[in-house]
Amino acid sequence: VGNKAVAKHAEEMGIRFQGGEKAYLQSGLAGALGTVEVRPLDLTSAFGTFGNGGIHVPPRMILEVRGPDGSVVWKAPDPEGVKAVSGQTAFLISDILQGNSDPRVNKDWGPVLQTRGPGGDRRPVAAKTGTAQDARDLATYGYLAPPKDKDEPGLAVGIWMGNSDHSLPRSREPAISLTAAAPLWHAFVEEYTRKWPIAKFRRPGKVVTATIDAWSGGKPGRWTRETRKEFFVRGTQPTSKNAVDKAGLLYAQACGGWRVDPVAAELGPSAWNRDVEEWVRRARRGVGVVGRWD
């Protein structure tokens, strides 16, 4: 993808890097890990872009000013949305991030971020946590699925926790976003939307499902041991002209091209050291002791 493309899309989604685009480009690939600081307001707005089908709406701090008699002295103009990413891309991102709030998908984050609405039914929410070096910054950002009624409000929420002097947090146990920012994010979102109707992330046109090899992401074949269904923008699914994953099964990129990973391709031990330990235990039992893969 490249840093320039990321910087371009980030700007279209309202993100301003500390030190500008130059600082982000100078960070190299480490910029993907968050080594260049951004404003929480900008990042919250960018997450809202995904929830808004790829349309970025600039945040407004002041909606209107009223005089002593209650009359409106000034009213902020309605912001114009700008298409930052395609609706298909926004949906794929949302589909990935909503797994973080589903215990069936993410056994660690799911129980913390799982949100319920009226009747106790699970509410689909897309969320992402972030923990900076030494836990100096703890954050959680996310958004709800767009409401069915276009006149109803959507919701994107960002939570940052830390010390204003950038000092280390003082906690009895080591702090991470999952144990600090995430519970606070969840508590606010669930309470604020308790009576809101539950909406789901709706799949837009030109998004298709395809059965893939669970290990490689490519088309299932003779070495496939497990499959799953995934969403793709039409034309990027396996075997298509612009497939995300190149043709090949159970492959890994290696020096000079692609190779098949024999550990993943064949029925056998998942790690050589455990297999050797098992072999030693059998050897101690004498001749003729057959192992699992013999």
CSV table of C-alpha atoms in Angstrom, one decimal:
chain,number,residue,atom,x,y,z
A,1,VAL,CA,0.0,0.0,0.0
A,2,GLY,CA,2.7,2.4,0.9
A,3,ASN,CA,2.9,5.3,3.4
A,4,LYS,CA,1.9,7.9,0.8
A,5,ALA,CA,-1.4,6.2,0.1
A,6,VAL,CA,-2.1,5.8,3.8
A,7,ALA,CA,-1.3,9.5,4.5
A,8,LYS,CA,-3.6,10.5,1.6
A,9,HIS,CA,-6.6,8.5,2.9
A,10,ALA,CA,-5.9,9.5,6.5
A,11,GLU,CA,-6.1,13.2,5.5
A,12,GLU,CA,-9.4,12.5,3.6
A,13,MET,CA,-10.7,11.0,6.8
A,14,GLY,CA,-9.9,14.0,8.8
A,15,ILE,CA,-6.7,12.9,10.5
A,16,ARG,CA,-3.9,15.4,11.1
A,17,PHE,CA,-0.5,14.0,12.1
A,18,GLN,CA,1.6,15.8,14.7
A,19,GLY,CA,4.4,17.3,12.5
A,20,GLY,CA,2.2,17.0,9.4
A,21,GLU,CA,2.4,14.5,6.5
A,22,LYS,CA,6.2,14.8,6.4
A,23,ALA,CA,6.5,13.5,9.9
A,24,TYR,CA,4.3,10.5,9.0
A,25,LEU,CA,6.3,9.7,5.9
A,26,GLN,CA,9.5,9.9,7.8
A,27,SER,CA,8.2,7.3,10.3
A,28,GLY,CA,8.4,4.6,7.7
A,29,LEU,CA,6.4,1.4,8.2
A,30,ALA,CA,6.3,2.1,12.0
A,31,GLY,CA,3.7,4.7,11.3
A,32,ALA,CA,1.2,1.9,11.0
A,33,LEU,CA,1.8,1.1,14.7
A,34,GLY,CA,0.9,4.6,15.7
A,35,THR,CA,4.4,6.1,16.2
A,36,VAL,CA,3.1,9.5,15.0
A,37,GLU,CA,0.6,11.1,17.3
A,38,VAL,CA,-2.9,12.2,16.2
A,39,ARG,CA,-5.7,14.0,18.0
A,40,PRO,CA,-8.4,11.8,19.7
A,41,LEU,CA,-11.1,14.0,18.1
A,42,ASP,CA,-9.7,13.4,14.6
A,43,LEU,CA,-9.3,9.7,15.2
A,44,THR,CA,-12.9,9.4,16.5
A,45,SER,CA,-14.1,11.2,13.4
A,46,ALA,CA,-12.1,8.9,11.2
A,47,PHE,CA,-13.7,5.8,12.8
A,48,GLY,CA,-17.1,7.4,12.2
A,49,THR,CA,-16.2,7.5,8.5
A,50,PHE,CA,-16.3,3.8,8.4
A,51,GLY,CA,-19.7,3.7,10.2
A,52,ASN,CA,-21.0,6.3,7.7
A,53,GLY,CA,-20.4,4.1,4.7
A,54,GLY,CA,-17.0,5.8,3.9
A,55,ILE,CA,-18.4,9.4,3.9
A,56,HIS,CA,-16.3,11.6,6.2
A,57,VAL,CA,-18.3,14.4,8.0
A,58,PRO,CA,-16.0,17.0,9.7
A,59,PRO,CA,-16.7,17.4,13.4
A,60,ARG,CA,-18.1,20.6,14.8
A,61,MET,CA,-17.4,21.9,18.3
A,62,ILE,CA,-20.1,24.5,18.4
A,63,LEU,CA,-23.5,23.9,16.9
A,64,GLU,CA,-25.2,27.2,17.7
A,65,VAL,CA,-25.0,30.3,19.8
A,66,ARG,CA,-28.1,31.7,21.6
A,67,GLY,CA,-28.7,35.1,22.9
A,68,PRO,CA,-30.0,36.1,26.4
A,69,ASP,CA,-33.6,35.8,25.1
A,70,GLY,CA,-33.0,32.4,23.7
A,71,SER,CA,-32.9,33.4,20.1
A,72,VAL,CA,-30.4,31.8,17.8
A,73,VAL,CA,-27.6,34.3,17.1
A,74,TRP,CA,-25.5,32.0,15.0
A,75,LYS,CA,-25.9,28.5,13.7
A,76,ALA,CA,-23.2,26.3,12.3
A,77,PRO,CA,-23.8,25.3,8.7
A,78,ASP,CA,-24.5,21.7,7.9
A,79,PRO,CA,-21.2,20.0,7.1
A,80,GLU,CA,-20.7,18.5,3.6
A,81,GLY,CA,-19.7,14.9,3.7
A,82,VAL,CA,-16.7,13.9,1.6
A,83,LYS,CA,-16.2,10.4,0.2
A,84,ALA,CA,-13.0,9.1,1.8
A,85,VAL,CA,-13.2,5.4,1.1
A,86,SER,CA,-15.7,3.3,-0.8
A,87,GLY,CA,-18.8,1.9,0.9
A,88,GLN,CA,-17.5,-1.6,0.2
A,89,THR,CA,-14.2,-0.9,1.9
A,90,ALA,CA,-16.0,0.7,4.9
A,91,PHE,CA,-18.2,-2.4,5.3
A,92,LEU,CA,-15.2,-4.8,5.2
A,93,ILE,CA,-13.5,-2.7,7.9
A,94,SER,CA,-16.7,-2.7,10.0
A,95,ASP,CA,-17.2,-6.4,9.6
A,96,ILE,CA,-13.6,-7.0,10.9
A,97,LEU,CA,-13.9,-4.6,13.8
A,98,GLN,CA,-17.3,-5.8,15.0
A,99,GLY,CA,-15.7,-9.2,15.7
A,100,ASN,CA,-13.9,-7.5,18.6
A,101,SER,CA,-17.3,-7.1,20.4
A,102,ASP,CA,-18.4,-10.7,19.7
A,103,PRO,CA,-17.3,-13.3,22.3
A,104,ARG,CA,-17.8,-16.0,19.6
A,105,VAL,CA,-15.1,-14.4,17.4
A,106,ASN,CA,-12.8,-12.8,20.0
A,107,LYS,CA,-12.7,-14.6,23.3
A,108,ASP,CA,-10.6,-11.9,25.0
A,109,TRP,CA,-12.0,-8.6,23.7
A,110,GLY,CA,-15.5,-9.8,23.1
A,111,PRO,CA,-16.7,-10.3,26.7
A,112,VAL,CA,-15.4,-6.7,27.6
A,113,LEU,CA,-16.8,-4.9,24.5
A,114,GLN,CA,-20.0,-6.9,24.0
A,115,THR,CA,-22.9,-4.4,24.0
A,116,ARG,CA,-26.6,-5.1,24.5
A,117,GLY,CA,-29.7,-3.0,23.6
A,118,PRO,CA,-33.4,-3.3,24.3
A,119,GLY,CA,-34.4,-6.7,25.5
A,120,GLY,CA,-30.9,-7.7,26.2
A,121,ASP,CA,-30.1,-8.5,22.6
A,122,ARG,CA,-26.5,-8.1,21.4
A,123,ARG,CA,-25.9,-4.9,19.6
A,124,PRO,CA,-23.3,-5.0,16.8
A,125,VAL,CA,-20.6,-2.4,17.5
A,126,ALA,CA,-17.2,-2.0,15.8
A,127,ALA,CA,-14.4,-1.2,18.2
A,128,LYS,CA,-10.6,-1.2,18.4
A,129,THR,CA,-8.3,-0.8,21.4
A,130,GLY,CA,-4.8,0.7,21.5
A,131,THR,CA,-2.1,0.6,24.1
A,132,ALA,CA,1.0,2.9,23.6
A,133,GLN,CA,4.6,2.2,24.7
A,134,ASP,CA,4.8,1.6,28.5
A,135,ALA,CA,1.0,2.0,28.7
A,136,ARG,CA,1.3,5.8,28.8
A,137,ASP,CA,-1.7,6.1,26.4
A,138,LEU,CA,-4.7,3.8,26.7
A,139,ALA,CA,-7.5,4.1,24.1
A,140,THR,CA,-10.6,2.6,22.6
A,141,TYR,CA,-12.4,3.8,19.5
A,142,GLY,CA,-15.5,2.5,17.8
A,143,TYR,CA,-18.9,3.1,16.4
A,144,LEU,CA,-22.4,1.6,16.0
A,145,ALA,CA,-24.0,0.3,12.8
A,146,PRO,CA,-25.8,3.1,11.0
A,147,PRO,CA,-29.5,3.4,12.0
A,148,LYS,CA,-32.2,2.2,9.6
A,149,ASP,CA,-33.9,5.6,9.8
A,150,LYS,CA,-31.5,8.1,8.1
A,151,ASP,CA,-33.0,10.9,10.2
A,152,GLU,CA,-31.8,9.2,13.4
A,153,PRO,CA,-28.2,9.9,14.7
A,154,GLY,CA,-25.3,7.6,14.3
A,155,LEU,CA,-22.7,7.3,17.0
A,156,ALA,CA,-18.9,7.2,17.1
A,157,VAL,CA,-17.1,7.3,20.4
A,158,GLY,CA,-13.4,7.6,21.3
A,159,ILE,CA,-11.9,7.1,24.8
A,160,TRP,CA,-8.4,8.2,25.8
A,161,MET,CA,-6.9,7.5,29.2
A,162,GLY,CA,-3.6,8.8,30.4
A,163,ASN,CA,-1.8,11.5,32.3
A,164,SER,CA,-1.5,15.0,30.8
A,165,ASP,CA,2.2,15.2,31.7
A,166,HIS,CA,2.7,11.9,29.8
A,167,SER,CA,3.9,10.2,33.0
A,168,LEU,CA,3.4,6.5,33.6
A,169,PRO,CA,0.0,5.4,35.0
A,170,ARG,CA,-0.1,4.4,38.6
A,171,SER,CA,-2.1,1.2,38.9
A,172,ARG,CA,-2.0,-1.8,41.1
A,173,GLU,CA,-1.7,-4.1,38.1
A,174,PRO,CA,-0.1,-3.3,34.7
A,175,ALA,CA,-2.6,-1.3,32.7
A,176,ILE,CA,-3.6,-2.0,29.2
A,177,SER,CA,-6.5,-0.7,27.1
A,178,LEU,CA,-8.5,-3.9,27.5
A,179,THR,CA,-8.6,-3.4,31.2
A,180,ALA,CA,-8.9,0.3,31.4
A,181,ALA,CA,-10.2,2.2,28.3
A,182,ALA,CA,-12.3,-0.6,26.9
A,183,PRO,CA,-14.6,-1.1,29.9
A,184,LEU,CA,-15.1,2.7,30.1
A,185,TRP,CA,-15.9,2.8,26.4
A,186,HIS,CA,-18.3,-0.1,26.7
A,187,ALA,CA,-20.1,1.4,29.8
A,188,PHE,CA,-20.7,4.7,28.1
A,189,VAL,CA,-21.9,3.3,24.8
A,190,GLU,CA,-24.2,0.7,26.4
A,191,GLU,CA,-25.8,3.3,28.8
A,192,TYR,CA,-26.1,6.0,26.1
A,193,THR,CA,-27.8,3.7,23.6
A,194,ARG,CA,-29.8,1.6,26.0
A,195,LYS,CA,-33.1,2.5,24.4
A,196,TRP,CA,-31.9,2.9,20.8
A,197,PRO,CA,-33.2,0.3,18.3
A,198,ILE,CA,-30.6,-2.3,17.3
A,199,ALA,CA,-29.1,-1.9,13.8
A,200,LYS,CA,-26.8,-4.2,11.9
A,201,PHE,CA,-24.0,-3.4,9.5
A,202,ARG,CA,-25.7,-3.7,6.1
A,203,ARG,CA,-23.7,-5.2,3.2
A,204,PRO,CA,-23.6,-2.8,0.3
A,205,GLY,CA,-23.7,-3.8,-3.4
A,206,LYS,CA,-20.6,-5.3,-5.0
A,207,VAL,CA,-19.7,-7.2,-1.9
A,208,VAL,CA,-19.7,-10.9,-2.3
A,209,THR,CA,-19.0,-13.9,-0.1
A,210,ALA,CA,-16.5,-16.6,-1.0
A,211,THR,CA,-15.4,-19.9,0.6
A,212,ILE,CA,-11.7,-19.7,1.3
A,213,ASP,CA,-8.9,-21.9,2.7
A,214,ALA,CA,-8.8,-20.9,6.4
A,215,TRP,CA,-5.0,-20.9,6.5
A,216,SER,CA,-4.0,-19.3,3.2
A,217,GLY,CA,-7.1,-17.2,2.3
A,218,GLY,CA,-7.0,-18.6,-1.2
A,219,LYS,CA,-9.3,-21.0,-3.0
A,220,PRO,CA,-9.8,-24.3,-1.2
A,221,GLY,CA,-8.0,-27.3,-2.7
A,222,ARG,CA,-6.5,-30.7,-2.0
A,223,TRP,CA,-4.4,-29.6,1.0
A,224,THR,CA,-7.3,-27.7,2.6
A,225,ARG,CA,-8.1,-28.8,6.2
A,226,GLU,CA,-10.5,-26.0,7.2
A,227,THR,CA,-12.6,-23.5,5.3
A,228,ARG,CA,-14.5,-20.4,6.1
A,229,LYS,CA,-16.6,-17.8,4.4
A,230,GLU,CA,-15.4,-14.2,4.0
A,231,PHE,CA,-16.6,-11.0,2.4
A,232,PHE,CA,-14.8,-9.6,-0.6
A,233,VAL,CA,-15.2,-6.6,-2.8
A,234,ARG,CA,-16.4,-8.2,-6.1
A,235,GLY,CA,-13.4,-8.8,-8.3
A,236,THR,CA,-11.0,-9.4,-5.4
A,237,GLN,CA,-12.2,-12.8,-4.3
A,238,PRO,CA,-10.1,-16.0,-5.0
A,239,THR,CA,-9.6,-16.8,-8.7
A,240,SER,CA,-10.8,-13.4,-9.8
A,241,LYS,CA,-8.7,-11.0,-11.8
A,242,ASN,CA,-7.7,-8.8,-8.8
A,243,ALA,CA,-7.7,-11.5,-6.2
A,244,VAL,CA,-6.4,-10.4,-2.8
A,245,ASP,CA,-4.5,-13.7,-2.4
A,246,LYS,CA,-2.5,-15.1,-5.2
A,247,ALA,CA,-3.3,-18.6,-6.5
A,248,GLY,CA,-1.8,-21.2,-4.3
A,249,LEU,CA,-2.8,-23.2,-1.3
A,250,LEU,CA,-1.2,-23.3,2.2
A,251,TYR,CA,1.6,-21.1,0.9
A,252,ALA,CA,4.0,-18.7,2.5
A,253,GLN,CA,6.1,-16.0,0.8
A,254,ALA,CA,9.8,-17.1,0.8
A,255,CYS,CA,13.0,-16.1,-0.8
A,256,GLY,CA,12.5,-16.3,-4.5
A,257,GLY,CA,8.8,-16.7,-4.5
A,258,TRP,CA,6.1,-18.8,-2.8
A,259,ARG,CA,6.4,-22.1,-1.1
A,260,VAL,CA,4.0,-24.6,0.5
A,261,ASP,CA,4.3,-24.9,4.3
A,262,PRO,CA,4.5,-28.6,4.8
A,263,VAL,CA,3.5,-28.3,8.5
A,264,ALA,CA,0.3,-26.7,7.5
A,265,ALA,CA,-0.3,-28.8,4.4
A,266,GLU,CA,0.2,-32.2,5.8
A,267,LEU,CA,-1.3,-34.0,8.8
A,268,GLY,CA,1.4,-33.8,11.3
A,269,PRO,CA,2.8,-32.1,14.4
A,270,SER,CA,2.3,-28.3,14.7
A,271,ALA,CA,5.8,-27.8,16.1
A,272,TRP,CA,9.0,-29.8,15.7
A,273,ASN,CA,10.1,-29.4,19.4
A,274,ARG,CA,6.9,-31.0,20.7
A,275,ASP,CA,7.2,-33.8,18.2
A,276,VAL,CA,10.8,-34.5,19.3
A,277,GLU,CA,9.8,-34.5,23.0
A,278,GLU,CA,7.1,-37.0,22.2
A,279,TRP,CA,9.6,-39.2,20.3
A,280,VAL,CA,11.9,-39.2,23.3
A,281,ARG,CA,9.1,-40.3,25.6
A,282,ARG,CA,8.2,-43.2,23.2
A,283,ALA,CA,11.9,-44.2,22.9
A,284,ARG,CA,12.1,-44.6,26.7
A,285,ARG,CA,9.2,-47.0,26.6
A,286,GLY,CA,11.1,-49.4,24.4
A,287,VAL,CA,11.0,-50.8,20.9
A,288,GLY,CA,7.7,-50.9,18.9
A,289,VAL,CA,5.9,-47.9,20.5
A,290,VAL,CA,4.1,-46.2,17.7
A,291,GLY,CA,3.4,-42.5,17.7
A,292,ARG,CA,0.4,-40.5,16.6
A,293,TRP,CA,1.9,-39.6,13.2
A,294,ASP,CA,3.6,-43.0,12.4
